[in-house]
CSV table of C-alpha atoms and ligand atoms in Angstrom, one decimal:
chain,number,residue,atom,x,y,z
A,1,UNK,CA,7.6,-32.6,2.9
A,2,UNK,CA,4.5,-30.4,2.1
A,3,UNK,CA,2.8,-31.7,-1.0
A,4,UNK,CA,0.8,-28.1,-1.5
A,5,UNK,CA,2.2,-25.0,-2.3
A,6,UNK,CA,1.6,-22.2,-0.2
A,7,UNK,CA,-0.4,-19.4,-2.0
A,8,UNK,CA,-0.2,-16.1,0.2
A,9,UNK,CA,-3.4,-14.1,-0.9
A,10,UNK,CA,-2.5,-11.7,2.2
A,11,UNK,CA,-2.1,-7.8,2.2
A,12,UNK,CA,1.4,-8.1,3.2
A,13,UNK,CA,3.8,-10.1,3.3
A,14,UNK,CA,3.2,-11.2,-0.1
A,15,UNK,CA,5.0,-13.6,-2.2
A,16,UNK,CA,8.5,-13.0,-3.6
A,17,UNK,CA,9.6,-13.8,-7.1
A,18,UNK,CA,12.3,-16.4,-7.7
A,19,UNK,CA,14.5,-13.7,-9.1
A,20,UNK,CA,14.3,-11.5,-6.0
A,21,UNK,CA,14.7,-14.1,-3.7
A,22,UNK,CA,17.7,-15.4,-5.6
A,23,UNK,CA,19.3,-11.6,-5.4
A,24,UNK,CA,19.0,-11.3,-1.8
A,25,UNK,CA,20.8,-14.6,-1.7
A,26,UNK,CA,24.3,-13.3,-2.7
A,27,UNK,CA,27.1,-12.8,-0.5
A,28,UNK,CA,26.6,-9.7,1.9
A,29,UNK,CA,28.0,-6.4,0.5
A,30,UNK,CA,29.1,-3.3,2.5
A,31,UNK,CA,26.5,-0.5,2.8
A,32,UNK,CA,29.7,2.7,2.5
A,33,UNK,CA,31.2,0.7,-0.6
A,34,UNK,CA,30.9,1.4,-4.3
A,35,UNK,CA,29.0,-1.5,-5.3
A,36,UNK,CA,26.2,-0.6,-2.9
A,37,UNK,CA,26.3,2.8,-4.1
A,38,UNK,CA,25.6,1.6,-7.5
A,39,UNK,CA,22.7,-0.6,-6.1
A,40,UNK,CA,21.6,2.7,-4.6
A,41,UNK,CA,21.4,4.9,-7.8
A,42,UNK,CA,19.8,2.3,-10.2
A,43,UNK,CA,17.4,1.6,-7.3
A,44,UNK,CA,16.6,5.5,-6.9
A,45,UNK,CA,15.9,6.1,-10.6
A,46,UNK,CA,13.6,3.5,-10.6
A,47,UNK,CA,11.8,4.6,-7.3
A,48,UNK,CA,11.5,8.0,-8.8
A,49,UNK,CA,9.7,6.6,-12.0
A,50,UNK,CA,7.4,4.0,-9.7
A,51,UNK,CA,6.3,7.3,-7.2
A,52,UNK,CA,6.1,9.8,-10.2
A,53,UNK,CA,8.7,12.3,-8.8
A,54,UNK,CA,11.3,14.3,-9.4
A,55,UNK,CA,12.0,14.5,-6.0
A,56,UNK,CA,14.3,11.8,-3.8
A,57,UNK,CA,12.8,8.8,-2.6
A,58,UNK,CA,14.0,7.6,0.7
A,59,UNK,CA,14.5,4.2,1.7
A,60,UNK,CA,13.9,3.8,5.6
A,61,UNK,CA,14.6,0.9,7.7
A,62,UNK,CA,11.3,0.0,9.3
A,63,UNK,CA,7.9,-1.2,8.3
A,64,UNK,CA,5.4,1.0,6.9
A,65,UNK,CA,4.2,2.4,10.2
A,66,UNK,CA,7.6,3.6,10.8
A,67,UNK,CA,7.7,5.9,7.5
A,68,UNK,CA,4.0,7.2,8.9
A,69,UNK,CA,5.6,7.9,12.0
A,70,UNK,CA,8.4,10.1,10.3
A,71,UNK,CA,6.1,11.7,7.7
A,72,UNK,CA,4.0,13.2,10.9
A,73,UNK,CA,7.4,14.0,12.7
A,74,UNK,CA,9.2,16.0,9.9
A,75,UNK,CA,6.2,17.8,8.5
A,76,UNK,CA,4.6,19.1,11.6
A,77,UNK,CA,5.3,21.2,14.8
A,78,UNK,CA,3.7,19.8,18.0
A,79,UNK,CA,0.3,21.5,18.4
A,80,UNK,CA,-0.4,22.0,14.8
A,81,UNK,CA,-4.2,21.1,13.5
A,82,UNK,CA,-4.2,18.2,11.0
A,83,UNK,CA,-7.2,16.4,9.7
A,84,UNK,CA,-7.3,12.8,9.3
A,85,UNK,CA,-9.5,10.9,6.7
A,86,UNK,CA,-10.7,7.9,8.6
A,87,UNK,CA,-12.7,5.0,7.5
A,88,UNK,CA,-10.7,2.0,8.6
A,89,UNK,CA,-8.0,0.7,10.7
A,90,UNK,CA,-5.1,2.5,9.0
A,91,UNK,CA,-7.1,5.9,9.2
A,92,UNK,CA,-7.3,5.3,13.0
A,93,UNK,CA,-3.7,4.5,12.9
A,94,UNK,CA,-2.7,8.1,11.6
A,95,UNK,CA,-4.9,9.6,14.5
A,96,UNK,CA,-2.7,7.7,16.9
A,97,UNK,CA,0.3,8.7,15.3
A,98,UNK,CA,-0.5,12.1,15.2
A,99,UNK,CA,-2.0,12.3,19.0
A,100,UNK,CA,1.1,10.6,19.8
A,101,UNK,CA,3.2,13.4,18.1
A,102,UNK,CA,1.2,16.1,19.7
A,103,UNK,CA,-0.4,17.3,16.9
A,104,UNK,CA,-4.2,18.8,17.3
A,105,UNK,CA,-6.2,15.8,15.4
A,106,UNK,CA,-9.2,16.5,13.5
A,107,UNK,CA,-10.9,13.5,12.3
A,108,UNK,CA,-13.1,13.2,9.1
A,109,UNK,CA,-14.9,9.8,9.4
A,110,UNK,CA,-17.1,7.6,7.2
A,111,UNK,CA,-18.4,4.1,7.8
A,112,UNK,CA,-15.7,1.3,7.4
A,113,UNK,CA,-16.2,-0.2,3.4
A,114,UNK,CA,-17.2,3.4,2.2
A,115,UNK,CA,-14.6,5.9,1.1
A,116,UNK,CA,-14.3,9.5,2.3
A,117,UNK,CA,-16.1,11.9,-0.2
A,118,UNK,CA,-13.9,14.5,-1.5
A,119,UNK,CA,-16.4,17.4,-0.7
A,120,UNK,CA,-16.4,16.7,2.8
A,121,UNK,CA,-12.7,17.6,2.8
A,122,UNK,CA,-13.4,21.0,1.0
A,123,UNK,CA,-15.8,21.8,3.5
A,124,UNK,CA,-13.2,21.0,6.5
A,125,UNK,CA,-10.8,23.3,4.9
A,126,UNK,CA,-12.8,25.6,4.4
A,127,UNK,CA,-14.6,25.7,7.8
A,128,UNK,CA,-11.0,25.6,9.3
A,129,UNK,CA,-8.2,27.3,7.9
A,130,UNK,CA,-5.5,26.8,10.8
A,131,UNK,CA,-5.4,22.8,9.3
A,132,UNK,CA,-2.2,22.2,8.2
A,133,UNK,CA,-2.1,18.7,6.7
A,134,UNK,CA,-4.8,15.9,5.5
A,135,UNK,CA,-3.4,12.6,6.6
A,136,UNK,CA,-5.2,9.7,4.5
A,137,UNK,CA,-4.9,6.1,2.8
A,138,UNK,CA,-4.7,6.0,-0.8
A,139,UNK,CA,-6.3,2.5,-0.3
A,140,UNK,CA,-7.4,1.5,3.1
A,141,UNK,CA,-6.4,-2.1,3.7
A,142,UNK,CA,-8.7,-3.0,6.3
A,143,UNK,CA,-11.9,-2.2,4.4
A,144,UNK,CA,-10.4,-2.8,0.5
A,145,UNK,CA,-11.5,0.9,-0.1
A,146,UNK,CA,-9.9,3.7,-2.1
A,147,UNK,CA,-10.1,7.0,-0.8
A,148,UNK,CA,-9.9,9.8,-3.7
A,149,UNK,CA,-7.0,11.2,-3.1
A,150,UNK,CA,-6.2,12.5,-6.7
A,151,UNK,CA,-9.6,14.8,-6.2
A,152,UNK,CA,-8.5,15.7,-2.4
A,153,UNK,CA,-5.2,17.0,-3.9
A,154,UNK,CA,-6.6,19.3,-6.1
A,155,UNK,CA,-7.7,21.3,-2.8
A,156,UNK,CA,-4.7,21.1,-1.2
A,157,UNK,CA,-2.4,21.9,-3.6
A,158,UNK,CA,-3.4,25.4,-3.6
A,159,UNK,CA,-3.5,25.8,0.2
A,160,UNK,CA,-1.1,25.8,2.9
A,161,UNK,CA,-2.2,22.0,3.7
A,162,UNK,CA,0.1,18.9,3.4
A,163,UNK,CA,-1.7,16.0,2.1
A,164,UNK,CA,0.1,12.8,3.6
A,165,UNK,CA,-1.0,9.8,1.5
A,166,UNK,CA,-0.3,6.4,3.1
A,167,UNK,CA,0.2,4.3,-0.2
A,168,UNK,CA,1.3,1.3,1.3
A,169,UNK,CA,-1.2,-1.0,0.0
A,170,UNK,CA,-0.9,1.2,-3.2
A,171,UNK,CA,2.6,2.0,-4.8
A,172,UNK,CA,3.2,-0.8,-7.5
A,173,UNK,CA,-0.7,-1.7,-7.3
A,174,UNK,CA,-2.3,1.3,-8.9
A,175,UNK,CA,-0.7,4.6,-10.5
A,176,UNK,CA,0.2,7.0,-7.7
A,177,UNK,CA,2.1,9.7,-9.7
A,178,UNK,CA,2.5,11.9,-6.9
A,179,UNK,CA,4.1,15.3,-8.5
A,180,UNK,CA,1.1,15.1,-11.1
A,181,UNK,CA,-1.6,14.8,-8.5
A,182,UNK,CA,0.1,17.3,-6.3
A,183,UNK,CA,0.7,14.7,-3.2
A,184,UNK,CA,3.0,16.1,-0.8
A,185,UNK,CA,4.0,12.7,0.9
A,186,UNK,CA,3.7,9.4,-0.7
A,187,UNK,CA,4.7,6.4,1.4
A,188,UNK,CA,4.7,2.4,0.8
A,189,UNK,CA,6.5,-0.8,2.4
A,190,UNK,CA,8.5,-3.2,0.7
A,191,UNK,CA,6.0,-6.6,1.7
A,192,UNK,CA,2.9,-5.2,-0.6
A,193,UNK,CA,3.1,-4.6,-4.2
A,194,UNK,CA,6.6,-4.3,-4.2
A,195,UNK,CA,7.3,-8.0,-3.9
A,196,UNK,CA,10.1,-8.0,-1.2
A,197,UNK,CA,10.0,-9.0,2.4
A,198,UNK,CA,9.0,-6.9,5.3
A,199,UNK,CA,11.2,-4.4,6.8
A,200,UNK,CA,11.7,-1.6,4.6
A,201,UNK,CA,9.6,1.4,3.5
A,202,UNK,CA,10.3,4.1,1.3
A,203,UNK,CA,9.1,7.8,1.7
A,204,UNK,CA,8.9,10.9,-0.7
A,205,UNK,CA,8.1,14.5,0.1
A,206,UNK,CA,6.8,17.2,-2.5
A,207,UNK,CA,9.3,20.1,-3.2
A,208,UNK,CA,7.0,22.2,-0.8
A,209,UNK,CA,7.0,19.6,1.7
A,210,UNK,CA,10.9,19.6,1.6
A,211,UNK,CA,10.6,23.2,2.5
A,212,UNK,CA,8.2,22.8,5.3
A,213,UNK,CA,10.4,19.8,7.3
A,214,UNK,CA,13.3,22.6,6.8
A,215,UNK,CA,11.2,24.6,9.7
A,216,UNK,CA,10.4,21.8,11.7
A,217,UNK,CA,12.8,21.5,14.5
A,218,UNK,CA,13.8,17.7,14.5
A,219,UNK,CA,12.1,15.6,17.2
A,220,UNK,CA,13.3,12.4,16.6
A,221,UNK,CA,16.8,11.4,16.3
A,222,UNK,CA,16.9,8.2,14.1
A,223,UNK,CA,14.0,9.8,11.5
A,224,UNK,CA,15.6,12.8,10.5
A,225,UNK,CA,14.2,12.9,7.0
A,226,UNK,CA,16.6,16.2,5.9
A,227,UNK,CA,19.6,14.6,7.0
A,228,UNK,CA,18.7,11.1,5.2
A,229,UNK,CA,17.8,13.2,2.3
A,230,UNK,CA,21.3,15.0,2.3
A,231,UNK,CA,23.1,11.6,2.9
A,232,UNK,CA,21.1,10.0,-0.2
A,233,UNK,CA,22.0,13.2,-2.6
A,234,UNK,CA,25.3,13.5,-1.5
A,235,UNK,CA,26.7,9.7,-1.3
A,236,UNK,CA,23.6,7.4,-2.3
A,237,UNK,CA,23.6,6.2,1.2
A,238,UNK,CA,21.5,6.2,4.2
A,239,UNK,CA,22.5,7.7,7.3
A,240,UNK,CA,22.6,4.5,9.6
A,241,UNK,CA,23.3,0.8,8.3
A,242,UNK,CA,21.2,0.2,5.2
A,243,UNK,CA,19.1,-2.9,5.1
A,244,UNK,CA,21.5,-4.3,2.3
A,245,UNK,CA,19.6,-7.5,1.2
A,246,UNK,CA,16.3,-5.8,1.1
A,247,UNK,CA,17.3,-3.3,-1.1
A,248,UNK,CA,18.8,-5.4,-3.6
A,249,UNK,CA,15.6,-7.3,-3.4
A,250,UNK,CA,14.0,-4.2,-4.2
A,251,UNK,CA,16.4,-3.3,-7.3
A,252,UNK,CA,15.6,-6.6,-8.5
A,253,UNK,CA,12.1,-6.1,-7.9
A,254,UNK,CA,12.0,-2.9,-9.5
A,255,UNK,CA,13.9,-4.3,-12.6
A,256,UNK,CA,10.9,-6.7,-13.3
A,257,UNK,CA,8.5,-4.3,-13.1
A,258,UNK,CA,10.4,-1.8,-15.4
A,259,UNK,CA,10.8,-4.7,-17.8
A,260,UNK,CA,7.1,-5.2,-18.1
A,261,UNK,CA,6.3,-1.3,-17.7
A,262,UNK,CA,4.0,-0.1,-15.2
A,263,UNK,CA,0.8,0.3,-17.4
A,264,UNK,CA,1.3,-3.6,-17.6
A,265,UNK,CA,1.6,-4.2,-13.9
A,266,UNK,CA,-1.6,-2.0,-13.6
A,267,UNK,CA,-3.5,-3.9,-16.0
A,268,UNK,CA,-2.7,-7.0,-14.5
A,269,UNK,CA,-4.0,-5.4,-11.2
A,270,UNK,CA,-7.3,-4.5,-12.8
A,271,UNK,CA,-7.5,-8.1,-14.1
A,272,UNK,CA,-7.0,-9.6,-10.8
A,273,UNK,CA,-9.6,-7.5,-9.0
A,274,UNK,CA,-12.2,-8.2,-11.7
A,275,UNK,CA,-11.7,-11.6,-11.5
A,276,UNK,CA,-11.7,-11.9,-7.6
A,277,UNK,CA,-15.1,-9.5,-7.7
A,278,UNK,CA,-16.9,-11.7,-10.6
A,279,UNK,CA,-16.3,-14.9,-8.9
A,280,UNK,CA,-17.1,-13.8,-5.3
A,281,UNK,CA,-20.4,-12.5,-6.7
A,282,UNK,CA,-20.6,-15.4,-8.9
A,283,UNK,CA,-20.7,-17.8,-6.0
A,284,UNK,CA,-23.3,-16.0,-4.3
A,285,UNK,CA,-21.6,-14.1,-1.6
A,286,UNK,CA,-21.3,-10.3,-1.1
A,287,UNK,CA,-18.8,-7.9,-1.5
A,288,UNK,CA,-17.7,-5.4,1.3
A,289,UNK,CA,-17.1,-2.6,-0.9
A,290,UNK,CA,-19.3,-2.5,-3.2
A,291,UNK,CA,-17.9,0.7,-4.4
A,292,UNK,CA,-14.7,2.9,-4.7
A,293,UNK,CA,-12.9,-0.5,-4.5
A,294,UNK,CA,-9.1,-0.7,-4.4
A,295,UNK,CA,-7.0,-2.9,-6.6
A,296,UNK,CA,-4.9,-4.8,-4.2
A,297,UNK,CA,-7.6,-6.6,-2.3
A,298,UNK,CA,-11.1,-7.6,-2.1
A,299,UNK,CA,-13.3,-7.5,1.1
A,300,UNK,CA,-15.9,-10.4,1.3
A,301,UNK,CA,-18.9,-10.4,3.6
A,302,UNK,CA,-19.3,-13.4,5.6
A,303,UNK,CA,-22.3,-15.3,5.3
A,304,UNK,CA,-24.7,-14.9,8.7
A,305,UNK,CA,-23.2,-16.7,11.5
A,306,UNK,CA,-19.7,-17.7,9.6
A,307,UNK,CA,-16.5,-16.7,11.4
A,308,UNK,CA,-13.9,-15.5,8.7
A,309,UNK,CA,-11.1,-17.0,11.1
A,310,UNK,CA,-13.0,-20.6,10.6
A,311,UNK,CA,-13.0,-19.9,6.8
A,312,UNK,CA,-9.4,-18.6,6.3
A,313,UNK,CA,-8.4,-21.6,8.6
A,314,UNK,CA,-10.4,-24.2,6.6
A,315,UNK,CA,-8.8,-22.6,3.5
A,316,UNK,CA,-5.2,-22.9,4.5
A,317,UNK,CA,-5.6,-26.9,4.3
A,318,UNK,CA,-5.4,-25.9,1.0
A,319,UNK,CA,-2.3,-24.2,0.8
A,320,UNK,CA,-4.4,-21.0,0.3
A,321,UNK,CA,-3.5,-18.0,3.1
A,322,UNK,CA,-6.2,-15.3,3.0
A,323,UNK,CA,-6.6,-12.7,5.8
A,324,UNK,CA,-9.5,-12.3,8.1
A,325,UNK,CA,-11.0,-8.8,8.4
A,326,UNK,CA,-9.9,-6.2,11.0
A,327,UNK,CA,-11.6,-4.9,14.1
A,328,UNK,CA,-14.7,-4.5,14.4
A,329,UNK,CA,-15.1,-6.4,11.0
A,330,UNK,CA,-12.5,-8.9,11.9
A,331,UNK,CA,-15.3,-11.9,11.8
A,332,UNK,CA,-17.5,-10.4,9.6
A,333,UNK,CA,-15.4,-9.9,6.4
A,334,UNK,CA,-12.4,-11.8,4.9
A,335,UNK,CA,-10.0,-10.1,3.0
A,336,UNK,CA,-8.7,-11.9,-0.5
A,337,UNK,CA,-5.7,-10.1,-1.4
A,338,UNK,CA,-4.1,-9.8,-5.0
A,339,UNK,CA,-1.1,-8.0,-4.8
A,340,UNK,CA,2.4,-8.4,-5.5
A,341,UNK,CA,3.5,-11.3,-7.2
A,342,UNK,CA,0.1,-13.0,-7.8
A,343,UNK,CA,-1.3,-14.2,-11.1
A,344,UNK,CA,-4.9,-15.2,-12.5
A,345,UNK,CA,-4.2,-18.9,-11.3
A,346,UNK,CA,-3.7,-18.0,-7.6
A,347,UNK,CA,-6.7,-16.1,-7.9
A,348,UNK,CA,-8.9,-19.1,-9.2
A,349,UNK,CA,-6.9,-21.0,-6.3
A,350,UNK,CA,-8.0,-18.6,-3.7
A,351,UNK,CA,-11.8,-18.6,-5.0
A,352,UNK,CA,-12.0,-22.3,-5.0
A,353,UNK,CA,-10.6,-22.5,-1.7
A,354,UNK,CA,-12.9,-19.7,-0.4
A,355,UNK,CA,-15.9,-21.5,-1.8
A,356,UNK,CA,-14.6,-25.1,-0.6
A,357,UNK,CA,-14.1,-23.8,3.1
A,358,UNK,CA,-17.5,-21.9,3.0
A,359,UNK,CA,-19.3,-25.0,1.9
A,360,UNK,CA,-17.4,-27.1,4.2
A,361,UNK,CA,-18.3,-25.5,7.1
A,362,UNK,CA,-21.8,-24.6,6.8
A,363,UNK,CA,-22.8,-27.7,4.9
A,364,UNK,CA,-24.6,-25.3,2.2
A,365,UNK,CA,-23.6,-25.4,-1.4
A,366,UNK,CA,-22.7,-22.0,-2.9
A,367,UNK,CA,-23.6,-21.2,-6.2
A,368,UNK,CA,-21.4,-22.8,-9.2
A,369,UNK,CA,-19.8,-21.2,-11.7
A,370,UNK,CA,-17.7,-18.9,-9.8
A,371,UNK,CA,-14.1,-19.9,-11.8
A,372,UNK,CA,-15.7,-19.7,-15.1
A,373,UNK,CA,-17.2,-16.1,-14.0
A,374,UNK,CA,-13.7,-15.3,-12.8
A,375,UNK,CA,-11.9,-16.4,-16.1
A,376,UNK,CA,-14.4,-14.5,-18.4
A,377,UNK,CA,-13.8,-11.1,-16.2
A,378,UNK,CA,-10.4,-11.6,-16.4
A,379,UNK,CA,-10.3,-11.9,-20.3
A,380,UNK,CA,-12.8,-8.7,-20.5
A,381,UNK,CA,-10.6,-6.8,-17.8
A,382,UNK,CA,-7.6,-7.5,-20.1
A,383,UNK,CA,-9.1,-6.0,-22.9
A,384,UNK,CA,-10.3,-2.4,-21.6
A,385,UNK,CA,-8.6,-1.7,-18.0
A,386,UNK,CA,-9.3,0.8,-15.1
A,387,UNK,CA,-6.1,1.8,-15.0
A,388,UNK,CA,-6.7,5.7,-14.0
A,389,UNK,CA,-9.1,5.2,-11.2
B,401,LIG,C1,0.2,-2.5,5.7
B,401,LIG,C2,-0.2,-1.2,5.7
B,401,LIG,C3,0.1,-0.2,7.0
B,401,LIG,C4,1.0,-0.8,8.0
B,401,LIG,O1,2.5,-1.6,7.4
B,401,LIG,P1,3.5,-2.0,8.2
B,401,LIG,O2,4.6,-2.4,7.4
B,401,LIG,O3,2.6,-3.3,9.1
B,401,LIG,O4,3.9,-1.0,9.3
B,401,LIG,C5,0.0,0.9,7.0
B,401,LIG,N1,-1.2,1.2,6.0
B,401,LIG,C6,-1.6,0.7,5.0
B,401,LIG,C7,-2.6,1.2,4.3
B,401,LIG,C8,-1.5,-1.1,5.0
B,401,LIG,O5,-1.8,-1.8,4.0
């Protein structure tokens, strides 16, 4: 028997609340029968509130990357030009998906660890009126940076340019009111902020994105989002067999979220982020994204010569599971995630495990007081919170 709890402080999968696990353990129901329709209707209603949209939010049986692929297939014709905002691994993924679809890809890059400046997007759109889409992350999970999607939407919403936002590590973590901001496509996955196991993704289009999709010839049998939307609206079902248990789990997770309320959810995320940042700084380690940081995870620079994979391995001896960076920052950074069903005590465990692992591996003491600093930041943050980044 293991005598330690496992704490998943990783940017997906994230810990699953007992309520969600128990809901998913109920006997199977059939995806074409009334019991399931009731689950879908209740879930749909809560998803629209979470996404801040009057449009449908489609559940798709695939990981988040599947929804990214579906969006690119359904919104753009082969040969159309799109601008990819790229400052990390997931930005690169947009470029790969778009290129595979046969789009003409222009990339707007920024160094890993920094955000794309909105003026650069404006300039690029001014300079090239043939651009039909901007593909971006709300939160670049490989670096822990938040891109200014809200500001970019102010530009795209008045042009014939679709703003396609990968919110896989943002939805349920920071506010993403897509209709209010003017985002044309918002995507998320089940395994990050939503506290559900991996395998389900969610996608919403704006009204004008649906209009555009009607003019794009279907290029993929499985991801025919127009048909998916029609099936949802007419029957509250999905085109193919639904991931029944995951959707039941999602309904339970959304019930939990709306029992607490979105402001409380985002306030907690602010508090956890403030804790992680204060604790890491107090122990004398350097934050990788000093500005424009996201609320779901914190990237830490490793001390010279120490590989983050060694640190995550050591920390796992305490039951704390964290992530390394991602290529090319794989060994230079460590990512302590605080998304989903994570609370302040988990962050204390994470900070302690990080400090202990670094000290054990280097034989050198870091500064004392990290946990006190983290708790002070939590209490301070709960008073006044950055809920509208
Ligand atoms: C996790 C993540 C993805 C990939 O999602 P999968 O579910 O692994 O396909 C894409 N984008 C961002 C921003 C992510 O955090």
